[in-house]
Amino acid sequence: MAQNVQDRGLGGLFEALFSPARPAVEAQQPAPAIELPQRSLTIRREANRPRPKIRYAALPKSEPLQLQIGDRQTPIPLSSGPMAALLKDPTLRPGDIVVLKDGARVFTGNEDKTHTARDFEPVSRSASVDRKTKALLSMMIAPVGALPPDEVRKFMARLKKAAPASDVNGAAQIQTVSMRVITP
């Protein structure tokens, strides 16, 4: 039985393709025809339908663009400095974050009153900014390992004080130090 199935190959596919033609098996009886009632069908064709005449016209030319600047959108002069311009900014809303020389700050003042420097609190101490936003801001402003400007100034001052003394001619004195290298 198993050999018979293998000989036929793929369910008889090879046998049907490569074997000689077999005599026709009894002709099958055609199915009885079902008679349907005759209806006259009218088919509307798109080609027979009259098409509307379309005329194309150019669109009217547009008027020149006119920007309407509101009273809250007037430009702020930076001639007196960026901090003074920021304090005069009427568009500030509580929760706005601005970046100043000493880092990112959150505006906590009233939008309708005049602003002061006390209206801005550091982002690190602000309760209105979530932890993820604080981390993203710190990465954008200062790279990892960077020192704040005050720390850099102190560090540079210490380096200048510890610079090697120079002789009368201005050449630095060279000192030799024995070095011991340990490699694991």
mmCIF file of N, CA, C and O in Angstrom, residues 35-124:
data_model
loop_
_atom_site.group_PDB
_atom_site.id
_atom_site.type_symbol
_atom_site.label_atom_id
_atom_site.label_comp_id
_atom_site.label_asym_id
_atom_site.label_seq_id
_atom_site.Cartn_x
_atom_site.Cartn_y
_atom_site.Cartn_z
ATOM 1 N N GLU A 35 -35.228 26.956 -15.823
ATOM 2 C CA GLU A 35 -35.738 28.036 -16.665
ATOM 3 C C GLU A 35 -36.053 29.247 -15.807
ATOM 4 O O GLU A 35 -36.757 29.143 -14.813
ATOM 5 N N LEU A 36 -35.501 30.379 -16.198
ATOM 6 C CA LEU A 36 -35.755 31.637 -15.497
ATOM 7 C C LEU A 36 -36.748 32.453 -16.299
ATOM 8 O O LEU A 36 -36.752 32.394 -17.533
ATOM 9 N N PRO A 37 -37.575 33.237 -15.617
ATOM 10 C CA PRO A 37 -38.510 34.078 -16.365
ATOM 11 C C PRO A 37 -37.739 35.121 -17.171
ATOM 12 O O PRO A 37 -36.734 35.656 -16.726
ATOM 13 N N GLN A 38 -38.201 35.380 -18.350
ATOM 14 C CA GLN A 38 -37.547 36.342 -19.246
ATOM 15 C C GLN A 38 -37.913 37.760 -18.820
ATOM 16 O O GLN A 38 -39.078 38.082 -18.672
ATOM 17 N N ARG A 39 -36.907 38.595 -18.609
ATOM 18 C CA ARG A 39 -37.113 40.014 -18.297
ATOM 19 C C ARG A 39 -36.374 40.824 -19.332
ATOM 20 O O ARG A 39 -35.310 40.444 -19.782
ATOM 21 N N SER A 40 -36.930 41.915 -19.626
ATOM 22 C CA SER A 40 -36.206 42.797 -20.541
ATOM 23 C C SER A 40 -35.360 43.737 -19.696
ATOM 24 O O SER A 40 -35.863 44.502 -18.874
ATOM 25 N N LEU A 41 -34.089 43.631 -19.837
ATOM 26 C CA LEU A 41 -33.171 44.466 -19.070
ATOM 27 C C LEU A 41 -32.662 45.598 -19.942
ATOM 28 O O LEU A 41 -32.225 45.373 -21.070
ATOM 29 N N THR A 42 -32.747 46.774 -19.420
ATOM 30 C CA THR A 42 -32.193 47.922 -20.143
ATOM 31 C C THR A 42 -30.916 48.340 -19.436
ATOM 32 O O THR A 42 -30.901 48.524 -18.219
ATOM 33 N N ILE A 43 -29.902 48.439 -20.187
ATOM 34 C CA ILE A 43 -28.605 48.826 -19.632
ATOM 35 C C ILE A 43 -28.311 50.240 -20.071
ATOM 36 O O ILE A 43 -28.310 50.557 -21.264
ATOM 37 N N ARG A 44 -28.111 51.069 -19.078
ATOM 38 C CA ARG A 44 -27.753 52.453 -19.390
ATOM 39 C C ARG A 44 -26.253 52.518 -19.589
ATOM 40 O O ARG A 44 -25.490 52.034 -18.779
ATOM 41 N N ARG A 45 -25.884 53.110 -20.618
ATOM 42 C CA ARG A 45 -24.458 53.224 -20.900
ATOM 43 C C ARG A 45 -24.026 54.667 -20.731
ATOM 44 O O ARG A 45 -24.750 55.587 -21.084
ATOM 45 N N GLU A 46 -22.834 54.790 -20.189
ATOM 46 C CA GLU A 46 -22.286 56.134 -19.972
ATOM 47 C C GLU A 46 -22.097 56.861 -21.295
ATOM 48 O O GLU A 46 -22.251 58.059 -21.383
ATOM 49 N N ALA A 47 -21.763 56.133 -22.331
ATOM 50 C CA ALA A 47 -21.468 56.766 -23.612
ATOM 51 C C ALA A 47 -22.713 57.395 -24.225
ATOM 52 O O ALA A 47 -22.626 58.388 -24.942
ATOM 53 N N ASN A 48 -23.885 56.821 -23.952
ATOM 54 C CA ASN A 48 -25.111 57.343 -24.542
ATOM 55 C C ASN A 48 -25.653 58.568 -23.812
ATOM 56 O O ASN A 48 -26.462 59.294 -24.357
ATOM 57 N N ARG A 49 -25.223 58.754 -22.577
ATOM 58 C CA ARG A 49 -25.726 59.858 -21.785
ATOM 59 C C ARG A 49 -25.078 61.174 -22.226
ATOM 60 O O ARG A 49 -23.864 61.217 -22.455
ATOM 61 N N PRO A 50 -25.832 62.234 -22.345
ATOM 62 C CA PRO A 50 -25.211 63.504 -22.735
ATOM 63 C C PRO A 50 -24.324 64.032 -21.610
ATOM 64 O O PRO A 50 -24.675 63.959 -20.440
ATOM 65 N N ARG A 51 -23.173 64.533 -21.963
ATOM 66 C CA ARG A 51 -22.229 65.057 -20.981
ATOM 67 C C ARG A 51 -22.431 66.552 -20.826
ATOM 68 O O ARG A 51 -22.625 67.259 -21.811
ATOM 69 N N PRO A 52 -22.337 67.033 -19.591
ATOM 70 C CA PRO A 52 -22.468 68.486 -19.411
ATOM 71 C C PRO A 52 -21.232 69.188 -19.955
ATOM 72 O O PRO A 52 -20.125 68.668 -19.902
ATOM 73 N N LYS A 53 -21.450 70.362 -20.483
ATOM 74 C CA LYS A 53 -20.328 71.143 -20.993
ATOM 75 C C LYS A 53 -19.684 71.868 -19.821
ATOM 76 O O LYS A 53 -20.343 72.568 -19.065
ATOM 77 N N ILE A 54 -18.390 71.668 -19.684
ATOM 78 C CA ILE A 54 -17.655 72.281 -18.576
ATOM 79 C C ILE A 54 -16.709 73.313 -19.157
ATOM 80 O O ILE A 54 -15.952 73.025 -20.084
ATOM 81 N N ARG A 55 -16.763 74.474 -18.594
ATOM 82 C CA ARG A 55 -15.829 75.526 -18.991
ATOM 83 C C ARG A 55 -14.900 75.798 -17.818
ATOM 84 O O ARG A 55 -15.335 75.885 -16.671
ATOM 85 N N TYR A 56 -13.648 75.896 -18.127
ATOM 86 C CA TYR A 56 -12.662 76.170 -17.095
ATOM 87 C C TYR A 56 -12.377 77.660 -17.077
ATOM 88 O O TYR A 56 -12.233 78.289 -18.122
ATOM 89 N N ALA A 57 -12.299 78.205 -15.887
ATOM 90 C CA ALA A 57 -12.007 79.627 -15.748
ATOM 91 C C ALA A 57 -10.874 79.774 -14.752
ATOM 92 O O ALA A 57 -10.723 78.969 -13.831
ATOM 93 N N ALA A 58 -10.089 80.788 -14.926
ATOM 94 C CA ALA A 58 -8.993 81.055 -14.005
ATOM 95 C C ALA A 58 -9.565 81.564 -12.687
ATOM 96 O O ALA A 58 -10.567 82.283 -12.657
ATOM 97 N N LEU A 59 -8.915 81.170 -11.606
ATOM 98 C CA LEU A 59 -9.335 81.665 -10.299
ATOM 99 C C LEU A 59 -8.921 83.125 -10.162
ATOM 100 O O LEU A 59 -7.926 83.557 -10.748
ATOM 101 N N PRO A 60 -9.665 83.879 -9.375
ATOM 102 C CA PRO A 60 -9.267 85.275 -9.194
ATOM 103 C C PRO A 60 -7.934 85.354 -8.451
ATOM 104 O O PRO A 60 -7.610 84.492 -7.637
ATOM 105 N N LYS A 61 -7.180 86.398 -8.745
ATOM 106 C CA LYS A 61 -5.888 86.576 -8.084
ATOM 107 C C LYS A 61 -6.131 86.869 -6.613
ATOM 108 O O LYS A 61 -7.035 87.618 -6.255
ATOM 109 N N SER A 62 -5.287 86.273 -5.790
ATOM 110 C CA SER A 62 -5.449 86.482 -4.348
ATOM 111 C C SER A 62 -4.888 87.842 -3.960
ATOM 112 O O SER A 62 -3.994 88.388 -4.610
ATOM 113 N N GLU A 63 -5.429 88.353 -2.891
ATOM 114 C CA GLU A 63 -4.936 89.623 -2.370
ATOM 115 C C GLU A 63 -3.591 89.376 -1.705
ATOM 116 O O GLU A 63 -3.324 88.283 -1.215
ATOM 117 N N PRO A 64 -2.755 90.394 -1.648
ATOM 118 C CA PRO A 64 -1.471 90.199 -0.967
ATOM 119 C C PRO A 64 -1.691 89.866 0.510
ATOM 120 O O PRO A 64 -2.625 90.368 1.132
ATOM 121 N N LEU A 65 -0.845 89.003 1.021
ATOM 122 C CA LEU A 65 -0.968 88.554 2.400
ATOM 123 C C LEU A 65 -0.697 89.716 3.351
ATOM 124 O O LEU A 65 0.323 90.386 3.260
ATOM 125 N N GLN A 66 -1.629 89.930 4.241
ATOM 126 C CA GLN A 66 -1.472 90.999 5.226
ATOM 127 C C GLN A 66 -1.504 90.366 6.607
ATOM 128 O O GLN A 66 -2.497 89.764 7.005
ATOM 129 N N LEU A 67 -0.412 90.469 7.297
ATOM 130 C CA LEU A 67 -0.335 89.925 8.644
ATOM 131 C C LEU A 67 -0.892 90.944 9.622
ATOM 132 O O LEU A 67 -0.562 92.128 9.559
ATOM 133 N N GLN A 68 -1.700 90.461 10.506
ATOM 134 C CA GLN A 68 -2.230 91.335 11.534
ATOM 135 C C GLN A 68 -1.518 91.012 12.835
ATOM 136 O O GLN A 68 -1.662 89.924 13.374
ATOM 137 N N ILE A 69 -0.725 91.948 13.286
ATOM 138 C CA ILE A 69 0.026 91.759 14.516
ATOM 139 C C ILE A 69 -0.774 92.371 15.644
ATOM 140 O O ILE A 69 -1.110 93.551 15.625
ATOM 141 N N GLY A 70 -1.098 91.526 16.620
ATOM 142 C CA GLY A 70 -1.867 91.994 17.766
ATOM 143 C C GLY A 70 -0.987 92.784 18.724
ATOM 144 O O GLY A 70 0.236 92.869 18.584
ATOM 145 N N ASP A 71 -1.621 93.361 19.725
ATOM 146 C CA ASP A 71 -0.866 94.162 20.688
ATOM 147 C C ASP A 71 0.055 93.293 21.536
ATOM 148 O O ASP A 71 1.048 93.757 22.066
ATOM 149 N N ARG A 72 -0.224 91.998 21.663
ATOM 150 C CA ARG A 72 0.640 91.104 22.440
ATOM 151 C C ARG A 72 1.770 90.526 21.595
ATOM 152 O O ARG A 72 2.598 89.784 22.084
ATOM 153 N N GLN A 73 1.805 90.829 20.299
ATOM 154 C CA GLN A 73 2.822 90.258 19.423
ATOM 155 C C GLN A 73 3.839 91.278 18.950
ATOM 156 O O GLN A 73 4.545 91.037 17.991
ATOM 157 N N THR A 74 3.906 92.407 19.576
ATOM 158 C CA THR A 74 4.872 93.418 19.142
ATOM 159 C C THR A 74 6.282 92.945 19.492
ATOM 160 O O THR A 74 6.506 92.342 20.544
ATOM 161 N N PRO A 75 7.249 93.178 18.614
ATOM 162 C CA PRO A 75 8.624 92.745 18.902
ATOM 163 C C PRO A 75 9.200 93.508 20.096
ATOM 164 O O PRO A 75 8.926 94.684 20.301
ATOM 165 N N ILE A 76 10.000 92.802 20.853
ATOM 166 C CA ILE A 76 10.618 93.394 22.046
ATOM 167 C C ILE A 76 12.044 93.782 21.696
ATOM 168 O O ILE A 76 12.813 92.954 21.206
ATOM 169 N N PRO A 77 12.430 95.027 21.930
ATOM 170 C CA PRO A 77 13.812 95.432 21.613
ATOM 171 C C PRO A 77 14.805 94.782 22.577
ATOM 172 O O PRO A 77 14.589 94.755 23.781
ATOM 173 N N LEU A 78 15.881 94.239 22.017
ATOM 174 C CA LEU A 78 16.923 93.604 22.825
ATOM 175 C C LEU A 78 18.072 94.548 23.135
ATOM 176 O O LEU A 78 19.108 94.107 23.623
ATOM 177 N N SER A 79 17.905 95.833 22.851
ATOM 178 C CA SER A 79 19.004 96.782 23.044
ATOM 179 C C SER A 79 19.403 96.904 24.508
ATOM 180 O O SER A 79 20.569 97.124 24.823
ATOM 181 N N SER A 80 18.483 96.728 25.436
ATOM 182 C CA SER A 80 18.821 96.849 26.857
ATOM 183 C C SER A 80 19.203 95.499 27.465
ATOM 184 O O SER A 80 19.365 95.407 28.673
ATOM 185 N N GLY A 81 19.319 94.475 26.642
ATOM 186 C CA GLY A 81 19.755 93.171 27.137
ATOM 187 C C GLY A 81 18.639 92.154 27.092
ATOM 188 O O GLY A 81 17.462 92.495 27.113
ATOM 189 N N PRO A 82 19.018 90.882 27.050
ATOM 190 C CA PRO A 82 17.994 89.843 26.936
ATOM 191 C C PRO A 82 17.129 89.698 28.191
ATOM 192 O O PRO A 82 15.946 89.419 28.101
ATOM 193 N N MET A 83 17.704 89.909 29.365
ATOM 194 C CA MET A 83 16.917 89.766 30.593
ATOM 195 C C MET A 83 15.866 90.865 30.688
ATOM 196 O O MET A 83 14.727 90.608 31.077
ATOM 197 N N ALA A 84 16.236 92.092 30.316
ATOM 198 C CA ALA A 84 15.266 93.191 30.340
ATOM 199 C C ALA A 84 14.151 92.932 29.330
ATOM 200 O O ALA A 84 12.976 93.204 29.609
ATOM 201 N N ALA A 85 14.505 92.378 28.170
ATOM 202 C CA ALA A 85 13.493 92.063 27.165
ATOM 203 C C ALA A 85 12.577 90.948 27.665
ATOM 204 O O ALA A 85 11.370 90.980 27.439
ATOM 205 N N LEU A 86 13.143 89.983 28.364
ATOM 206 C CA LEU A 86 12.347 88.888 28.903
ATOM 207 C C LEU A 86 11.369 89.386 29.963
ATOM 208 O O LEU A 86 10.231 88.930 30.032
ATOM 209 N N LEU A 87 11.803 90.332 30.780
ATOM 210 C CA LEU A 87 10.924 90.870 31.814
ATOM 211 C C LEU A 87 9.785 91.690 31.223
ATOM 212 O O LEU A 87 8.749 91.857 31.855
ATOM 213 N N LYS A 88 9.951 92.186 29.996
ATOM 214 C CA LYS A 88 8.902 92.964 29.340
ATOM 215 C C LYS A 88 8.014 92.102 28.449
ATOM 216 O O LYS A 88 7.059 92.606 27.866
ATOM 217 N N ASP A 89 8.314 90.810 28.335
ATOM 218 C CA ASP A 89 7.590 89.927 27.419
ATOM 219 C C ASP A 89 6.161 89.705 27.910
ATOM 220 O O ASP A 89 5.947 89.088 28.956
ATOM 221 N N PRO A 90 5.152 90.169 27.162
ATOM 222 C CA PRO A 90 3.765 89.997 27.615
ATOM 223 C C PRO A 90 3.201 88.607 27.314
ATOM 224 O O PRO A 90 2.113 88.279 27.773
ATOM 225 N N THR A 91 3.931 87.783 26.562
ATOM 226 C CA THR A 91 3.406 86.461 26.198
ATOM 227 C C THR A 91 3.769 85.376 27.201
ATOM 228 O O THR A 91 3.358 84.233 27.037
ATOM 229 N N LEU A 92 4.549 85.705 28.227
ATOM 230 C CA LEU A 92 4.937 84.696 29.223
ATOM 231 C C LEU A 92 3.722 84.214 29.995
ATOM 232 O O LEU A 92 2.872 85.002 30.401
ATOM 233 N N ARG A 93 3.653 82.907 30.189
ATOM 234 C CA ARG A 93 2.584 82.282 30.959
ATOM 235 C C ARG A 93 3.229 81.443 32.064
ATOM 236 O O ARG A 93 4.341 80.944 31.900
ATOM 237 N N PRO A 94 2.551 81.257 33.182
ATOM 238 C CA PRO A 94 3.115 80.397 34.238
ATOM 239 C C PRO A 94 3.393 78.996 33.689
ATOM 240 O O PRO A 94 2.565 78.399 33.010
ATOM 241 N N GLY A 95 4.589 78.492 33.962
ATOM 242 C CA GLY A 95 5.012 77.186 33.467
ATOM 243 C C GLY A 95 5.926 77.279 32.264
ATOM 244 O O GLY A 95 6.523 76.279 31.866
ATOM 245 N N ASP A 96 6.065 78.464 31.653
ATOM 246 C CA ASP A 96 6.994 78.629 30.533
ATOM 247 C C ASP A 96 8.421 78.455 31.030
ATOM 248 O O ASP A 96 8.786 78.920 32.108
ATOM 249 N N ILE A 97 9.236 77.795 30.227
ATOM 250 C CA ILE A 97 10.642 77.560 30.591
ATOM 251 C C ILE A 97 11.515 78.433 29.713
ATOM 252 O O ILE A 97 11.368 78.442 28.491
ATOM 253 N N VAL A 98 12.407 79.182 30.339
ATOM 254 C CA VAL A 98 13.362 80.016 29.612
ATOM 255 C C VAL A 98 14.765 79.612 30.048
ATOM 256 O O VAL A 98 14.973 79.136 31.156
ATOM 257 N N VAL A 99 15.726 79.780 29.141
ATOM 258 C CA VAL A 99 17.112 79.444 29.454
ATOM 259 C C VAL A 99 17.891 80.735 29.584
ATOM 260 O O VAL A 99 17.959 81.535 28.652
ATOM 261 N N LEU A 100 18.461 80.940 30.750
ATOM 262 C CA LEU A 100 19.257 82.132 31.039
ATOM 263 C C LEU A 100 20.713 81.721 31.207
ATOM 264 O O LEU A 100 21.066 80.546 31.061
ATOM 265 N N LYS A 101 21.571 82.687 31.519
ATOM 266 C CA LYS A 101 22.996 82.378 31.692
ATOM 267 C C LYS A 101 23.228 81.369 32.799
ATOM 268 O O LYS A 101 24.119 80.535 32.708
ATOM 269 N N ASP A 102 22.444 81.453 33.853
ATOM 270 C CA ASP A 102 22.653 80.559 34.983
ATOM 271 C C ASP A 102 21.800 79.292 34.917
ATOM 272 O O ASP A 102 21.662 78.586 35.904
ATOM 273 N N GLY A 103 21.226 78.977 33.759
ATOM 274 C CA GLY A 103 20.490 77.731 33.585
ATOM 275 C C GLY A 103 19.031 77.949 33.226
ATOM 276 O O GLY A 103 18.567 79.077 33.038
ATOM 277 N N ALA A 104 18.303 76.843 33.153
ATOM 278 C CA ALA A 104 16.890 76.906 32.784
ATOM 279 C C ALA A 104 16.063 77.348 33.980
ATOM 280 O O ALA A 104 16.311 76.946 35.116
ATOM 281 N N ARG A 105 15.077 78.186 33.705
ATOM 282 C CA ARG A 105 14.202 78.715 34.751
ATOM 283 C C ARG A 105 12.753 78.559 34.316
ATOM 284 O O ARG A 105 12.436 78.588 33.131
ATOM 285 N N VAL A 106 11.858 78.428 35.288
ATOM 286 C CA VAL A 106 10.427 78.305 35.036
ATOM 287 C C VAL A 106 9.759 79.599 35.489
ATOM 288 O O VAL A 106 10.011 80.100 36.583
ATOM 289 N N PHE A 107 8.888 80.140 34.627
ATOM 290 C CA PHE A 107 8.171 81.362 34.969
ATOM 291 C C PHE A 107 7.014 81.004 35.898
ATOM 292 O O PHE A 107 6.186 80.156 35.585
ATOM 293 N N THR A 108 6.975 81.630 37.059
ATOM 294 C CA THR A 108 5.933 81.364 38.050
ATOM 295 C C THR A 108 5.099 82.595 38.360
ATOM 296 O O THR A 108 4.190 82.513 39.172
ATOM 297 N N GLY A 109 5.385 83.714 37.713
ATOM 298 C CA GLY A 109 4.677 84.962 38.017
ATOM 299 C C GLY A 109 3.312 85.038 37.369
ATOM 300 O O GLY A 109 2.826 84.104 36.737
ATOM 301 N N ASN A 110 2.694 86.193 37.520
ATOM 302 C CA ASN A 110 1.388 86.459 36.939
ATOM 303 C C ASN A 110 1.587 87.005 35.540
ATOM 304 O O ASN A 110 2.419 87.888 35.326
ATOM 305 N N GLU A 111 0.805 86.529 34.602
ATOM 306 C CA GLU A 111 0.994 86.950 33.207
ATOM 307 C C GLU A 111 0.537 88.378 32.962
ATOM 308 O O GLU A 111 0.983 89.013 32.011
ATOM 309 N N ASP A 112 -0.341 88.893 33.790
ATOM 310 C CA ASP A 112 -0.868 90.239 33.566
ATOM 311 C C ASP A 112 -0.049 91.328 34.243
ATOM 312 O O ASP A 112 -0.144 92.490 33.861
ATOM 313 N N LYS A 113 0.717 90.994 35.240
ATOM 314 C CA LYS A 113 1.510 91.997 35.958
ATOM 315 C C LYS A 113 2.904 92.103 35.359
ATOM 316 O O LYS A 113 3.329 91.267 34.569
ATOM 317 N N THR A 114 3.641 93.123 35.763
ATOM 318 C CA THR A 114 5.030 93.256 35.294
ATOM 319 C C THR A 114 5.867 92.153 35.932
ATOM 320 O O THR A 114 5.647 91.767 37.077
ATOM 321 N N HIS A 115 6.820 91.674 35.184
ATOM 322 C CA HIS A 115 7.636 90.552 35.644
ATOM 323 C C HIS A 115 8.894 91.057 36.335
ATOM 324 O O HIS A 115 9.437 92.106 35.996
ATOM 325 N N THR A 116 9.358 90.273 37.292
ATOM 326 C CA THR A 116 10.629 90.553 37.961
ATOM 327 C C THR A 116 11.478 89.285 37.900
ATOM 328 O O THR A 116 10.987 88.211 37.538
ATOM 329 N N ALA A 117 12.736 89.406 38.292
ATOM 330 C CA ALA A 117 13.635 88.255 38.280
ATOM 331 C C ALA A 117 13.186 87.208 39.295
ATOM 332 O O ALA A 117 13.482 86.022 39.140
ATOM 333 N N ARG A 118 12.434 87.603 40.318
ATOM 334 C CA ARG A 118 11.948 86.653 41.322
ATOM 335 C C ARG A 118 10.823 85.766 40.781
ATOM 336 O O ARG A 118 10.458 84.789 41.413
ATOM 337 N N ASP A 119 10.262 86.133 39.620
ATOM 338 C CA ASP A 119 9.187 85.335 39.024
ATOM 339 C C ASP A 119 9.706 84.085 38.320
ATOM 340 O O ASP A 119 8.918 83.293 37.818
ATOM 341 N N PHE A 120 11.008 83.901 38.281
ATOM 342 C CA PHE A 120 11.616 82.750 37.612
ATOM 343 C C PHE A 120 12.325 81.900 38.655
ATOM 344 O O PHE A 120 13.205 82.385 39.360
ATOM 345 N N GLU A 121 11.943 80.615 38.743
ATOM 346 C CA GLU A 121 12.616 79.711 39.679
ATOM 347 C C GLU A 121 13.400 78.667 38.896
ATOM 348 O O GLU A 121 13.033 78.340 37.757
ATOM 349 N N PRO A 122 14.471 78.136 39.463
ATOM 350 C CA PRO A 122 15.248 77.111 38.757
ATOM 351 C C PRO A 122 14.389 75.883 38.454
ATOM 352 O O PRO A 122 13.525 75.505 39.246
ATOM 353 N N VAL A 123 14.633 75.281 37.320
ATOM 354 C CA VAL A 123 13.871 74.102 36.919
ATOM 355 C C VAL A 123 14.085 72.974 37.918
ATOM 356 O O VAL A 123 13.160 72.217 38.216
ATOM 357 N N SER A 124 15.276 72.872 38.475
ATOM 358 C CA SER A 124 15.574 71.782 39.403
ATOM 359 C C SER A 124 14.710 71.847 40.656
ATOM 360 O O SER A 124 14.447 70.819 41.282
#
